[in-house]
Amino acid sequence: MSSFGFLDLAIVLSVIFIGVRLGGIAIGYTGGIGVILLGVLCGIKPGEIPTSVILIIMSVIAAISAMQLAGGLDYLVSVAEKILRKNPKKINYLAPTITYFLTILAGTGHTAFSMIPVIVEVAKEQNIKPKAPLSLAVVSSQIAITASPVSAAVVYLSGVLEGFGYSYIAMLGVWVASTYLACIITAFLVTKFSNLDLSSDEYYQELLKKGEIVKKEKSTQIISKEAKLSVAIFIIGVLAVVCYATYLSGLKAEQIIIPRDSAIMCVMLSIATFIVLVSKINTSKIIDTSVFKSGMNACVCVLGVAWLGDTYVSAHSAEIKDFAKNLVEQYQFLLAFAFFFASMLLYSQAATAKAIVPSVIVALGLSENPENAKIIIASFAAVSALFVLPTYPTLLGAVGMDDTKTTRIGRYVFNHSFFIPGVLMIILSVALGFLFVKFI
């Protein structure tokens, strides 16, 4: 332990723990305190600020916020609600599928917020405990970040690994196939082996007798033409990003004029501009949208924890490289454990990848053995363990909005409704990742 710096590690874990306890944006704040303490008490120079990751998140959120103000998110939710209500008995499969693909499209799991009330109501109508579809939907929205072409985590990792001979579209194919199939298999297991009978829940029956369970009216919101156009513009932009990233895979570094990071930022800001022009929304109201607020919250969190993580990792890079090399050479799957536990604390897929991957690349000797990059590709989904500590916004939102109270956080912190589905989903994603990566 001493080789990794006991005091350094104690500072990092302590400030992260305090940030998690304070909740929300505070984990970003405490990350800054950690950087100061590492410098003053341990003589460690500040690490690299994850500027590109933060800027990508900002640009994507800017576009989605404009789409939300134009009514585009309401339109997507209305479509999703119709799908759920037409097939209510399949809610355990449809709920995670919808939040998964909303995240794929938007590059942020916060879009799941809009689906939570709908999932709760449809589940109640079918006498299904909402905790089953809610837990699956929330975790799916987190793991889909590692398969979204516009997420900062995917843009970062694909950009790094392309230099070792792996194409963007091939990596994206592995991530989409492995994570979505894992979502469906987990949904099957939860449906097969869980007690889904809502009427059998004693606490729910007590609430029912007290009249605290209220049936909400179905949405009758009128969707404007501008709302539909905003969604179309956004989808076109996402496809443009995928096509351009695929095109870049075949070019040498000196042939690239606009790098992928810059391209996604340009495209997202352009999307926002076109949405504003078409829908004629009041741009001063964009900063008041829920997506903009949650996105800026994410930026501060990434700034604090990723900067803190990079500061610690940079100071002990030699020890970490040796440790990771010895560990992964013996047991390849253990990289997934490193991703899993780091993302628990760093609270961000992009921040986790940014903090750990550079050391792992050196440890695995990818320059001499590019084949080892497949270990990173297969293990990537494990950076989505944000559900382990029950403090993530969408997780808390699901608990708060489930008026049946079947979605709960246990007294022992880890025994909450999302833990088992989440762990299952990550294990399956990594296992399938190692299977599918053999074909690229």
CSV table of N, CA and C in Angstrom, one decimal, residues 181-247:
chain,number,residue,atom,x,y,z
A,181,LEU,N,-27.7,-6.6,-25.5
A,181,LEU,CA,-28.0,-8.0,-25.2
A,181,LEU,C,-28.0,-8.3,-23.7
A,182,ALA,N,-27.0,-7.7,-23.0
A,182,ALA,CA,-26.9,-7.8,-21.6
A,182,ALA,C,-28.1,-7.2,-20.9
A,183,CYS,N,-28.6,-6.1,-21.4
A,183,CYS,CA,-29.9,-5.5,-20.8
A,183,CYS,C,-31.0,-6.4,-21.0
A,184,ILE,N,-31.2,-7.1,-22.1
A,184,ILE,CA,-32.3,-7.9,-22.4
A,184,ILE,C,-32.2,-9.2,-21.5
A,185,ILE,N,-31.0,-9.8,-21.4
A,185,ILE,CA,-30.9,-11.0,-20.6
A,185,ILE,C,-31.1,-10.7,-19.2
A,186,THR,N,-30.7,-9.6,-18.7
A,186,THR,CA,-30.9,-9.2,-17.3
A,186,THR,C,-32.4,-9.0,-17.1
A,187,ALA,N,-33.1,-8.4,-18.0
A,187,ALA,CA,-34.5,-8.2,-17.9
A,187,ALA,C,-35.2,-9.5,-17.8
A,188,PHE,N,-34.8,-10.5,-18.6
A,188,PHE,CA,-35.4,-11.9,-18.5
A,188,PHE,C,-35.2,-12.5,-17.2
A,189,LEU,N,-33.9,-12.4,-16.6
A,189,LEU,CA,-33.6,-13.0,-15.3
A,189,LEU,C,-34.4,-12.3,-14.2
A,190,VAL,N,-34.6,-11.0,-14.2
A,190,VAL,CA,-35.4,-10.3,-13.2
A,190,VAL,C,-36.8,-10.7,-13.3
A,191,THR,N,-37.3,-10.8,-14.5
A,191,THR,CA,-38.7,-11.2,-14.7
A,191,THR,C,-39.0,-12.6,-14.3
A,192,LYS,N,-38.0,-13.5,-14.5
A,192,LYS,CA,-38.2,-14.9,-14.3
A,192,LYS,C,-38.1,-15.2,-12.8
A,193,PHE,N,-37.2,-14.5,-12.1
A,193,PHE,CA,-36.8,-14.9,-10.7
A,193,PHE,C,-37.2,-13.9,-9.6
A,194,SER,N,-37.9,-12.9,-10.0
A,194,SER,CA,-38.4,-11.9,-9.0
A,194,SER,C,-39.9,-12.0,-8.7
A,195,ASN,N,-40.3,-11.6,-7.5
A,195,ASN,CA,-41.7,-11.5,-7.2
A,195,ASN,C,-42.2,-10.2,-7.7
A,196,LEU,N,-42.9,-10.2,-8.8
A,196,LEU,CA,-43.4,-9.0,-9.5
A,196,LEU,C,-44.8,-8.6,-9.1
A,197,ASP,N,-45.4,-9.4,-8.3
A,197,ASP,CA,-46.8,-9.2,-7.9
A,197,ASP,C,-46.9,-8.0,-6.9
A,198,LEU,N,-47.4,-6.9,-7.5
A,198,LEU,CA,-47.5,-5.7,-6.7
A,198,LEU,C,-48.5,-5.8,-5.5
A,199,SER,N,-49.6,-6.5,-5.7
A,199,SER,CA,-50.6,-6.7,-4.7
A,199,SER,C,-50.1,-7.5,-3.5
A,200,SER,N,-49.0,-8.2,-3.7
A,200,SER,CA,-48.5,-9.0,-2.6
A,200,SER,C,-47.6,-8.2,-1.6
A,201,ASP,N,-47.3,-6.9,-2.0
A,201,ASP,CA,-46.4,-6.1,-1.2
A,201,ASP,C,-47.2,-5.5,-0.1
A,202,GLU,N,-46.8,-5.8,1.1
A,202,GLU,CA,-47.6,-5.3,2.3
A,202,GLU,C,-47.6,-3.8,2.5
A,203,TYR,N,-46.4,-3.2,2.2
A,203,TYR,CA,-46.3,-1.8,2.4
A,203,TYR,C,-47.1,-1.1,1.4
A,204,TYR,N,-47.2,-1.6,0.2
A,204,TYR,CA,-48.0,-1.0,-0.9
A,204,TYR,C,-49.5,-1.1,-0.5
A,205,GLN,N,-49.9,-2.2,0.1
A,205,GLN,CA,-51.3,-2.4,0.5
A,205,GLN,C,-51.7,-1.3,1.6
A,206,GLU,N,-50.7,-1.1,2.5
A,206,GLU,CA,-51.0,-0.1,3.5
A,206,GLU,C,-51.2,1.3,2.9
A,207,LEU,N,-50.3,1.6,2.0
A,207,LEU,CA,-50.4,2.9,1.3
A,207,LEU,C,-51.8,3.0,0.5
A,208,LEU,N,-52.2,1.9,0.0
A,208,LEU,CA,-53.4,1.9,-0.8
A,208,LEU,C,-54.6,2.1,0.1
A,209,LYS,N,-54.6,1.5,1.3
A,209,LYS,CA,-55.7,1.7,2.3
A,209,LYS,C,-55.7,3.2,2.8
A,210,LYS,N,-54.6,3.8,2.9
A,210,LYS,CA,-54.5,5.2,3.4
A,210,LYS,C,-54.9,6.2,2.3
A,211,GLY,N,-55.1,5.7,1.0
A,211,GLY,CA,-55.4,6.5,-0.1
A,211,GLY,C,-54.3,7.4,-0.6
A,212,GLU,N,-53.0,6.9,-0.4
A,212,GLU,CA,-51.8,7.6,-0.8
A,212,GLU,C,-51.4,7.2,-2.2
A,213,ILE,N,-52.0,6.3,-2.8
A,213,ILE,CA,-51.7,5.9,-4.2
A,213,ILE,C,-52.7,6.5,-5.1
A,214,VAL,N,-52.2,7.4,-5.9
A,214,VAL,CA,-53.1,8.2,-6.8
A,214,VAL,C,-52.8,7.8,-8.3
A,215,LYS,N,-53.9,7.5,-9.0
A,215,LYS,CA,-53.7,7.1,-10.4
A,215,LYS,C,-53.7,8.4,-11.2
A,216,LYS,N,-52.6,8.6,-11.9
A,216,LYS,CA,-52.4,9.8,-12.7
A,216,LYS,C,-53.1,9.7,-14.1
A,217,GLU,N,-53.5,10.8,-14.6
A,217,GLU,CA,-54.2,10.8,-15.9
A,217,GLU,C,-53.1,10.6,-17.0
A,218,LYS,N,-53.5,9.9,-18.1
A,218,LYS,CA,-52.6,9.7,-19.3
A,218,LYS,C,-52.3,11.1,-19.9
A,219,SER,N,-51.1,11.2,-20.5
A,219,SER,CA,-50.7,12.4,-21.1
A,219,SER,C,-51.6,12.7,-22.3
A,220,THR,N,-52.0,14.0,-22.4
A,220,THR,CA,-52.8,14.4,-23.6
A,220,THR,C,-52.1,15.6,-24.3
A,221,GLN,N,-50.8,15.8,-24.0
A,221,GLN,CA,-50.1,16.9,-24.6
A,221,GLN,C,-50.0,16.9,-26.1
A,222,ILE,N,-50.3,18.1,-26.7
A,222,ILE,CA,-50.2,18.2,-28.1
A,222,ILE,C,-48.8,18.5,-28.6
A,223,ILE,N,-48.3,17.7,-29.5
A,223,ILE,CA,-46.9,17.8,-30.0
A,223,ILE,C,-46.9,18.7,-31.2
A,224,SER,N,-46.1,19.7,-31.2
A,224,SER,CA,-46.0,20.7,-32.3
A,224,SER,C,-45.2,20.1,-33.5
A,225,LYS,N,-45.3,20.7,-34.6
A,225,LYS,CA,-44.5,20.4,-35.8
A,225,LYS,C,-43.0,20.7,-35.5
A,226,GLU,N,-42.8,21.8,-34.8
A,226,GLU,CA,-41.4,22.2,-34.5
A,226,GLU,C,-40.7,21.2,-33.6
A,227,ALA,N,-41.5,20.6,-32.7
A,227,ALA,CA,-41.0,19.5,-31.8
A,227,ALA,C,-40.4,18.3,-32.6
A,228,LYS,N,-41.2,17.9,-33.5
A,228,LYS,CA,-40.8,16.8,-34.4
A,228,LYS,C,-39.6,17.1,-35.2
A,229,LEU,N,-39.6,18.4,-35.7
A,229,LEU,CA,-38.5,18.8,-36.5
A,229,LEU,C,-37.2,18.8,-35.7
A,230,SER,N,-37.3,19.2,-34.5
A,230,SER,CA,-36.1,19.3,-33.6
A,230,SER,C,-35.5,17.9,-33.4
A,231,VAL,N,-36.4,16.9,-33.3
A,231,VAL,CA,-35.9,15.5,-33.1
A,231,VAL,C,-35.2,15.1,-34.4
A,232,ALA,N,-35.8,15.4,-35.5
A,232,ALA,CA,-35.3,15.0,-36.8
A,232,ALA,C,-33.9,15.6,-37.0
A,233,ILE,N,-33.8,16.9,-36.7
A,233,ILE,CA,-32.5,17.6,-36.8
A,233,ILE,C,-31.4,16.9,-35.9
A,234,PHE,N,-31.8,16.6,-34.7
A,234,PHE,CA,-30.9,16.0,-33.8
A,234,PHE,C,-30.4,14.6,-34.3
A,235,ILE,N,-31.4,13.8,-34.7
A,235,ILE,CA,-31.0,12.5,-35.2
A,235,ILE,C,-30.1,12.6,-36.4
A,236,ILE,N,-30.3,13.5,-37.3
A,236,ILE,CA,-29.5,13.7,-38.5
A,236,ILE,C,-28.0,14.1,-38.0
A,237,GLY,N,-28.0,14.9,-37.0
A,237,GLY,CA,-26.7,15.3,-36.4
A,237,GLY,C,-25.9,14.1,-35.8
A,238,VAL,N,-26.6,13.3,-35.1
A,238,VAL,CA,-26.0,12.1,-34.5
A,238,VAL,C,-25.5,11.2,-35.6
A,239,LEU,N,-26.3,11.0,-36.7
A,239,LEU,CA,-25.8,10.1,-37.8
A,239,LEU,C,-24.6,10.8,-38.5
A,240,ALA,N,-24.6,12.1,-38.6
A,240,ALA,CA,-23.4,12.8,-39.2
A,240,ALA,C,-22.2,12.5,-38.4
A,241,VAL,N,-22.3,12.5,-37.0
A,241,VAL,CA,-21.2,12.3,-36.2
A,241,VAL,C,-20.6,10.8,-36.4
A,242,VAL,N,-21.6,9.9,-36.5
A,242,VAL,CA,-21.2,8.5,-36.7
A,242,VAL,C,-20.5,8.3,-38.0
A,243,CYS,N,-21.0,8.9,-39.1
A,243,CYS,CA,-20.5,8.8,-40.4
A,243,CYS,C,-19.1,9.4,-40.5
A,244,TYR,N,-18.9,10.6,-39.9
A,244,TYR,CA,-17.7,11.3,-39.9
A,244,TYR,C,-16.6,10.5,-39.1
A,245,ALA,N,-17.0,10.0,-38.0
A,245,ALA,CA,-16.1,9.3,-37.1
A,245,ALA,C,-15.6,8.0,-37.9
A,246,THR,N,-16.5,7.4,-38.6
A,246,THR,CA,-16.2,6.2,-39.4
A,246,THR,C,-15.2,6.6,-40.5
A,247,TYR,N,-15.5,7.7,-41.1
A,247,TYR,CA,-14.6,8.2,-42.2
A,247,TYR,C,-13.2,8.5,-41.7
